[in-house]
Amino acid sequence: MPTVINAKSVTRNVGWSVLSKTSTFGLKFVTVPILARILTPEEFGAVAVALTVVQFLAMIGGAGLASALIIQRDEDMRTIHSVFWANLAISCLMAIGIFVWAEPIATLLGASEAAYLVQLMSVLIPLQLGGDVAYALLARRMQFGKDAFWNMVSESAGALAAVVLALAGFGIWSLIAQLFLSAIIRLVGLFAVSRYVPRLQMSVRRVIGLTRFSLSMMGSEIANFVSFQSPMVIISRFLGLADAGAYSAANRFSSIPNQVVLSAVMGVLFPAFSSMMQDSARRSNALMLSTQVTTVLLAPMMFGLWALAEPAMLMLFGQQWAYAWPVLGLLALSKGVLTPCSTFIPYLKGVGRGGTLFWWAILRALITTAAVAFGAYNGSLVEAMIWLCAVNVVVLVGYSLVVFRADGTPFVRGFLICCRPMLSAAIMAGAVRLLLERYGDLVPHAALQVAIGAVIGGLIYGAIVLATERPLLRKLKDLARKRSPAAEASPAE
């Protein structure tokens, strides 16, 4: 790759990405509860079901071709232009197809009344795929700061527009406006900062040459998408749009910490691991360090949200959503279980293990779909979420086996090191939940319960981390002290 990747560049780009996600986190922390108070669960559910279809087809349409550009040694413009036109052609065909077949698709998903939304949102497919090549060029050049800026602008504009329109009484159309405005601004921004100008050049041979990598990536991404989105489809079909709306609202909020940390880190780690493909020692050190750090940061957020789900749901979403607090807690718990997996997918992609990633993603999609369907068909939304948590425990062990085997790290050693922060977070969350159950009545206001619980949880978790993660803290301290130009130019260890 043309860009030298070292400790300084990786840290800087992760910082930009985290800053971008943190800014949008702040807006969503405010806007999602506001929208949930104004809109009905059915409106949330209808948009969520339609968006699931669009996102699924957008993932297929990309076919992983843009990802294949990232790992190419040189920026061959003829290949880049060919990928752009291939993506555009595929996305337009899919948009036409989903527009024509919107009614049977919506009926199949148990939301026939959302057919008009499926038609309208089909336009999002070319809008989303149109910027893939521009983003791939920024990723190749490790210019995530430019992407971060436009991500902040697009997400902020969309969120603010949604709130204004919802307050003005536009209802479900406020959510539609949010999606379109964000997509258009991001598309324009990506082309502006990448300075990519499509030319009328097309080489079918070069596009086909990228498919060996891109098809395995497409398969694994589709399988991961099914894992994440199949619960929405199942809930809509078996339990109705109201439960789908409750799941959507809880899932959107519980996903915010993931969006802040994981999406920021994963985008940078993919090209970083790719550059270390021939250096096993350096790659292994980077894997363990990045996994520990992301788990230390993310696990307490997710397990803490599980502990405080009841007052948090009431405080943020209002009384009409209070019944869904177990859903919010269980979703946070299911995501918390997977925090050590945060770096596994970019690692397998970066070291060229697309086939392994594909088959394990397929297996995960199958067991996730089956488990959630079993819980929803035979019980309720809460039971479906309990099954989701159980499946994610199995997924954690399975991905750990695959990654540590590929890395040459002994499984038991690697698993214990990476999961130790998650265990600390679970102990903290259990203590906070116990205190809330016993003494919560002494603090009748939900917001005070959340604030006090967060402070107590932070103190407990901080004490446990100081006692159990001293080697990691020393390593981070040493990295922070390396300020000299020579140190910053050295490869990440």
XYZ file of C-alpha atoms in Angstrom:
493
model
C 0.000 0.000 0.000
C 1.272 3.457 -0.771
C 0.729 4.872 2.706
C 3.114 3.912 5.512
C 1.081 2.655 8.461
C 2.634 3.047 11.905
C 1.647 3.836 15.477
C 1.218 7.532 14.741
C -0.950 7.092 11.648
C -3.162 4.391 13.173
C -3.651 6.331 16.409
C -4.409 9.566 14.552
C -6.957 7.943 12.250
C -8.636 6.032 15.049
C -8.847 9.325 16.920
C -10.534 11.049 13.983
C -12.981 8.191 13.584
C -13.814 8.093 17.278
C -14.291 11.876 17.275
C -16.714 11.560 14.369
C -18.699 8.812 16.023
C -18.691 10.565 19.380
C -20.174 13.719 17.894
C -22.968 11.773 16.217
C -23.405 9.832 19.477
C -24.166 13.081 21.257
C -26.847 13.973 18.723
C -28.416 10.525 18.683
C -28.396 10.436 22.476
C -30.768 13.408 22.261
C -32.613 12.861 18.972
C -33.536 9.171 19.281
C -35.429 9.670 22.575
C -37.102 12.823 21.203
C -38.276 10.987 18.088
C -39.407 8.027 20.187
C -41.570 10.329 22.311
C -43.172 11.967 19.264
C -43.576 8.985 16.932
C -45.419 5.731 17.566
C -43.849 2.255 17.811
C -45.662 1.342 14.576
C -44.015 4.239 12.712
C -40.587 3.236 13.983
C -41.269 -0.350 12.985
C -42.440 0.493 9.458
C -39.326 2.539 8.671
C -37.051 -0.056 10.266
C -38.506 -2.892 8.155
C -38.231 -0.900 4.906
C -34.681 0.183 5.723
C -33.678 -3.423 6.395
C -34.573 -4.381 2.820
C -32.723 -1.411 1.344
C -29.579 -1.964 3.397
C -29.515 -5.650 2.517
C -29.693 -4.996 -1.213
C -27.167 -2.175 -0.951
C -24.728 -4.625 0.615
C -25.262 -7.137 -2.178
C -24.963 -4.401 -4.802
C -21.525 -3.367 -3.622
C -20.300 -6.959 -4.004
C -17.230 -6.079 -1.948
C -15.544 -4.454 -4.950
C -14.713 -1.251 -3.075
C -13.139 -3.288 -0.261
C -10.992 -5.035 -2.845
C -9.658 -1.644 -3.965
C -8.343 -0.955 -0.457
C -5.876 -3.827 -0.488
C -4.574 -3.220 -4.024
C -0.903 -2.278 -4.149
C -1.375 0.663 -6.528
C -4.177 3.086 -7.382
C -4.895 1.950 -10.909
C -7.402 4.511 -12.179
C -8.845 2.298 -14.890
C -9.693 -0.317 -12.248
C -11.113 2.352 -9.941
C -13.356 3.789 -12.667
C -14.491 0.275 -13.609
C -15.529 -0.456 -10.009
C -17.452 2.816 -9.820
C -19.504 2.076 -12.931
C -20.054 -1.555 -11.934
C -21.343 -0.446 -8.515
C -23.596 2.188 -10.068
C -25.077 -0.211 -12.621
C -25.766 -2.907 -10.031
C -27.293 -0.445 -7.570
C -29.618 1.076 -10.168
C -30.853 -2.348 -11.276
C -31.532 -3.300 -7.676
C -33.339 -0.035 -6.992
C -35.617 -0.687 -9.966
C -36.221 -4.261 -8.816
C -37.127 -3.320 -5.261
C -39.423 -0.535 -6.528
C -41.334 -2.951 -8.760
C -41.546 -5.773 -6.185
C -42.022 -3.587 -3.102
C -45.487 -4.882 -2.205
C -44.685 -8.633 -2.155
C -41.390 -7.920 -0.364
C -43.126 -5.913 2.361
C -45.835 -8.575 2.682
C -43.201 -11.289 3.040
C -41.666 -9.346 5.916
C -45.020 -9.013 7.665
C -45.369 -5.284 6.993
C -47.519 -4.917 3.860
C -48.481 -1.387 4.943
C -44.820 -0.350 4.537
C -44.696 -1.138 0.787
C -44.759 2.530 -0.198
C -41.780 3.159 2.104
C -39.856 0.322 0.455
C -40.479 1.932 -2.946
C -39.414 5.368 -1.786
C -36.321 4.162 0.026
C -35.126 2.117 -2.970
C -33.496 5.365 -4.155
C -31.138 5.111 -1.177
C -29.350 2.135 -2.771
C -27.501 4.099 -5.511
C -27.023 7.011 -3.092
C -25.220 4.724 -0.643
C -23.200 2.743 -3.181
C -22.290 5.802 -5.220
C -19.736 6.891 -2.608
C -18.096 3.495 -2.010
C -15.191 4.100 -4.382
C -14.484 7.557 -2.968
C -14.445 6.106 0.563
C -12.136 3.275 -0.540
C -9.639 5.837 -1.847
C -9.675 7.686 1.489
C -9.186 4.404 3.353
C -6.236 3.450 1.139
C -4.608 6.777 1.903
C -5.478 6.570 5.631
C -7.309 9.890 5.341
C -10.045 9.060 7.818
C -10.071 12.599 9.168
C -11.682 13.829 5.941
C -14.276 11.067 6.039
C -14.916 11.803 9.737
C -15.698 15.451 9.021
C -18.321 14.693 6.397
C -19.753 11.887 8.484
C -20.279 14.368 11.318
C -21.866 16.912 8.971
C -24.202 14.421 7.287
C -25.334 12.682 10.481
C -25.824 15.968 12.314
C -27.852 17.535 9.520
C -30.031 14.438 9.158
C -30.689 14.096 12.888
C -31.532 17.751 13.372
C -33.825 17.760 10.344
C -35.662 14.706 11.685
C -36.319 16.356 15.041
C -37.494 19.639 13.471
C -39.857 17.851 11.081
C -41.174 15.546 13.811
C -41.929 18.519 16.057
C -43.663 20.178 13.102
C -45.990 17.198 12.810
C -44.569 15.391 9.766
C -44.546 12.056 11.604
C -42.956 9.182 9.747
C -41.661 11.507 7.012
C -39.213 12.994 9.477
C -37.371 9.647 9.578
C -37.387 9.425 5.778
C -35.969 12.942 5.483
C -33.205 12.055 7.925
C -32.080 9.094 5.819
C -32.091 10.950 2.496
C -30.464 14.129 3.734
C -27.647 12.232 5.462
C -27.030 10.048 2.396
C -26.897 12.983 -0.041
C -24.579 15.117 2.098
C -22.216 12.216 2.725
C -22.098 11.322 -0.973
C -21.224 14.882 -1.991
C -18.654 15.184 0.799
C -16.855 11.941 -0.094
C -16.391 12.995 -3.710
C -15.220 16.443 -2.635
C -12.505 15.297 -0.204
C -11.295 12.304 -2.226
C -11.147 14.454 -5.374
C -12.335 11.484 -7.340
C -13.920 12.274 -10.706
C -15.445 9.272 -12.531
C -14.397 8.846 -16.147
C -16.028 6.825 -18.885
C -13.619 3.906 -18.598
C -14.724 0.319 -18.055
C -12.769 -2.932 -17.958
C -14.867 -5.998 -17.243
C -11.686 -8.065 -16.974
C -10.354 -5.927 -14.130
C -13.637 -6.008 -12.274
C -13.713 -9.792 -12.544
C -10.121 -9.882 -11.292
C -11.277 -8.296 -8.029
C -14.081 -10.768 -7.430
C -11.923 -13.459 -5.819
C -11.547 -11.224 -2.786
C -14.753 -9.225 -3.144
C -17.163 -12.169 -3.385
C -15.947 -13.711 -0.132
C -16.220 -10.289 1.501
C -19.687 -9.833 0.057
C -20.756 -13.215 1.390
C -19.452 -12.562 4.885
C -20.928 -9.045 4.978
C -24.317 -10.350 3.869
C -24.182 -13.064 6.524
C -23.235 -10.503 9.184
C -26.058 -8.286 7.989
C -28.493 -11.183 8.334
C -27.216 -11.762 11.865
C -27.832 -8.124 12.799
C -31.077 -7.523 10.902
C -32.901 -10.875 10.886
C -34.328 -10.224 14.383
C -36.150 -7.171 12.995
C -37.740 -9.177 10.180
C -38.660 -12.071 12.494
C -40.158 -9.799 15.134
C -42.171 -7.881 12.535
C -43.561 -11.077 11.040
C -44.283 -13.029 14.224
C -44.985 -10.292 16.786
C -46.198 -7.282 14.769
C -45.056 -3.748 13.996
C -45.475 -2.493 17.568
C -42.913 -4.981 18.891
C -40.742 -4.294 15.838
C -40.852 -0.606 16.735
C -39.916 -1.329 20.359
C -37.032 -3.493 19.180
C -35.924 -0.820 16.680
C -35.916 1.988 19.244
C -34.058 -0.100 21.840
C -31.629 -1.415 19.237
C -30.848 2.043 17.859
C -30.029 3.359 21.307
C -28.090 0.311 22.518
C -26.051 0.386 19.296
C -24.728 3.897 19.906
C -21.655 2.778 21.929
C -20.870 0.251 19.177
C -21.124 2.966 16.561
C -18.800 5.211 18.528
C -16.057 2.652 19.194
C -16.383 -0.336 16.880
C -17.246 1.293 13.577
C -14.489 3.847 14.129
C -11.851 1.258 15.006
C -12.838 -1.391 12.450
C -12.559 0.945 9.472
C -8.983 1.852 10.388
C -7.850 -1.632 11.440
C -8.734 -3.276 8.117
C -6.031 -1.453 6.087
C -3.700 -1.537 9.111
C -3.856 -5.341 9.454
C -3.545 -5.640 5.684
C -0.195 -3.823 5.824
C 1.042 -6.294 8.481
C 0.116 -9.425 6.534
C 3.742 -10.602 6.242
C 4.801 -9.675 9.787
C 3.193 -12.229 12.106
C 4.716 -10.975 15.375
C 3.728 -7.379 14.771
C 0.290 -8.444 13.587
C -0.297 -10.608 16.662
C 0.722 -7.827 19.038
C -1.587 -5.408 17.242
C -4.473 -7.879 17.440
C -4.158 -8.448 21.176
C -3.609 -4.793 22.031
C -6.484 -3.486 19.906
C -8.853 -6.180 21.210
C -8.011 -5.458 24.834
C -8.349 -1.705 24.433
C -11.706 -1.835 22.645
C -13.055 -4.326 25.184
C -11.888 -2.191 28.113
C -13.691 0.809 26.604
C -16.844 -0.812 25.261
C -17.730 -3.593 27.717
C -18.564 -1.303 30.662
C -20.847 0.812 28.455
C -22.866 -2.197 27.307
C -23.033 -4.061 30.624
C -23.701 -0.793 32.421
C -26.642 -0.106 30.107
C -28.002 -3.552 30.961
C -27.788 -2.736 34.669
C -29.591 0.606 34.281
C -31.987 -0.346 31.484
C -35.200 0.172 33.461
C -34.658 3.781 34.602
C -32.812 4.600 31.348
C -35.775 3.503 29.208
C -38.199 5.560 31.275
C -35.928 8.614 31.339
C -35.067 8.636 27.635
C -38.122 7.274 25.838
C -41.029 8.106 28.116
C -43.848 6.143 29.647
C -45.183 4.740 26.340
C -41.934 2.797 25.889
C -41.352 1.865 29.550
C -42.646 -1.677 29.011
C -39.725 -2.357 26.654
C -36.940 -1.854 29.198
C -36.076 -5.597 29.342
C -35.558 -5.446 25.558
C -33.097 -2.570 25.915
C -31.229 -4.378 28.691
C -31.014 -7.689 26.869
C -29.900 -6.036 23.630
C -27.146 -4.218 25.506
C -26.128 -7.489 27.137
C -26.083 -9.341 23.802
C -23.833 -6.664 22.300
C -21.645 -6.573 25.396
C -20.941 -10.290 25.118
C -19.451 -9.706 21.659
C -17.113 -6.852 22.593
C -13.934 -8.999 22.390
C -14.915 -9.746 18.768
C -14.592 -6.083 17.845
C -11.288 -6.536 16.029
C -11.762 -10.075 14.728
C -13.574 -9.228 11.499
C -11.084 -6.556 10.310
C -8.269 -8.924 11.315
C -9.570 -11.799 9.164
C -10.244 -9.402 6.282
C -6.842 -7.758 6.574
C -4.836 -11.006 6.593
C -6.670 -12.453 3.612
C -8.831 -15.020 5.436
C -11.985 -14.078 3.550
C -13.066 -17.702 3.093
C -12.828 -18.426 6.820
C -14.699 -15.237 7.613
C -17.385 -16.167 5.099
C -18.175 -19.611 6.505
C -18.204 -18.485 10.113
C -20.413 -15.532 9.238
C -22.830 -17.910 7.479
C -22.928 -20.168 10.546
C -23.535 -17.187 12.810
C -26.386 -15.928 10.623
C -28.075 -19.329 10.643
C -27.960 -19.908 14.393
C -28.924 -16.286 15.172
C -31.944 -16.394 12.875
C -33.051 -19.800 14.146
C -32.685 -18.881 17.815
C -34.531 -15.549 17.566
C -37.289 -17.163 15.475
C -37.689 -19.921 18.057
C -37.971 -17.397 20.883
C -40.413 -15.145 19.012
C -42.615 -17.969 17.706
C -42.921 -19.778 21.014
C -42.833 -16.830 23.381
C -42.447 -13.080 23.304
C -40.031 -10.322 22.341
C -38.196 -10.704 25.647
C -37.714 -14.446 25.121
C -36.380 -13.783 21.624
C -33.792 -11.413 23.110
C -32.784 -13.997 25.714
C -32.075 -16.462 22.919
C -30.065 -13.775 21.115
C -27.842 -13.393 24.194
C -27.297 -17.146 24.373
C -26.346 -17.313 20.697
C -23.830 -14.494 21.065
C -21.990 -16.421 23.778
C -21.531 -19.250 21.271
C -20.484 -16.740 18.589
C -17.845 -15.265 20.900
C -16.247 -18.664 21.510
C -16.440 -19.627 17.832
C -14.855 -16.439 16.482
C -12.154 -16.598 19.149
C -11.249 -20.145 18.095
C -10.990 -19.115 14.433
C -8.993 -15.927 14.978
C -6.519 -17.256 17.534
C -5.894 -20.298 15.370
C -5.206 -18.058 12.353
C -2.930 -15.885 14.480
C -1.059 -18.786 16.074
C -2.043 -17.703 19.595
C -2.978 -20.427 22.127
C -6.754 -20.293 22.478
C -7.067 -20.407 26.266
C -4.415 -17.722 26.773
C -5.806 -15.405 24.100
C -9.423 -15.920 25.167
C -8.754 -15.172 28.829
C -6.704 -12.055 28.082
C -9.287 -10.623 25.688
C -12.332 -11.508 27.807
C -10.941 -10.379 31.160
C -12.179 -6.755 30.777
C -15.611 -8.095 29.841
C -15.707 -10.171 33.045
C -14.764 -7.057 35.041
C -17.599 -5.144 33.371
C -20.037 -7.964 34.159
C -19.079 -7.906 37.848
C -19.541 -4.147 37.932
C -22.942 -4.345 36.218
C -24.135 -7.077 38.568
C -23.234 -4.935 41.574
C -25.002 -1.872 40.163
C -28.112 -3.900 39.299
C -28.216 -5.363 42.818
C -27.898 -1.900 44.384
C -30.656 -0.561 42.116
C -33.038 -3.353 43.078
C -32.409 -2.949 46.800
C -32.091 0.810 47.168
C -33.645 2.212 43.993
C -36.793 3.264 45.828
C -34.730 5.740 47.838
C -34.061 7.640 44.589
C -37.497 7.944 42.952
C -36.395 9.959 39.893
C -35.218 7.832 36.920
C -32.594 10.349 35.802
C -31.006 10.390 39.273
C -30.976 6.595 39.340
C -29.116 6.547 36.031
C -26.634 9.232 37.105
C -25.884 7.681 40.506
C -25.680 4.197 39.015
C -23.241 5.398 36.342
C -20.976 7.030 38.921
C -20.972 3.969 41.208
C -20.414 1.659 38.252
C -17.534 3.788 36.983
C -15.813 3.692 40.362
C -16.250 -0.075 40.709
C -15.054 -0.778 37.170
C -12.099 1.581 37.486
C -10.948 -0.171 40.657
C -11.234 -3.612 39.051
C -9.356 -2.514 35.913
C -6.542 -0.997 37.980
C -6.200 -4.312 39.799
C -6.456 -6.673 36.809
C -5.149 -4.793 33.749
C -1.839 -3.391 34.955
C 0.220 -4.822 32.038
C -2.181 -3.250 29.539
C -2.177 0.089 31.354
C 1.627 0.102 31.444
C 1.782 -0.603 27.727
C -0.631 2.218 26.960
C 1.341 4.546 29.212
C 4.560 3.652 27.392
C 2.919 4.271 24.014
C 1.653 7.650 25.191
C 5.161 8.666 26.253
C 6.643 7.975 22.821
C 6.532 11.500 21.490
C 9.861 11.755 19.701
C 9.798 11.690 15.876
C 11.819 8.465 15.841
C 9.389 6.736 18.144
C 6.347 7.948 16.258
C 7.788 6.745 12.952
C 8.400 3.216 14.262
C 5.842 0.492 13.418
C 3.091 -0.253 15.902
C 3.799 -3.169 18.151
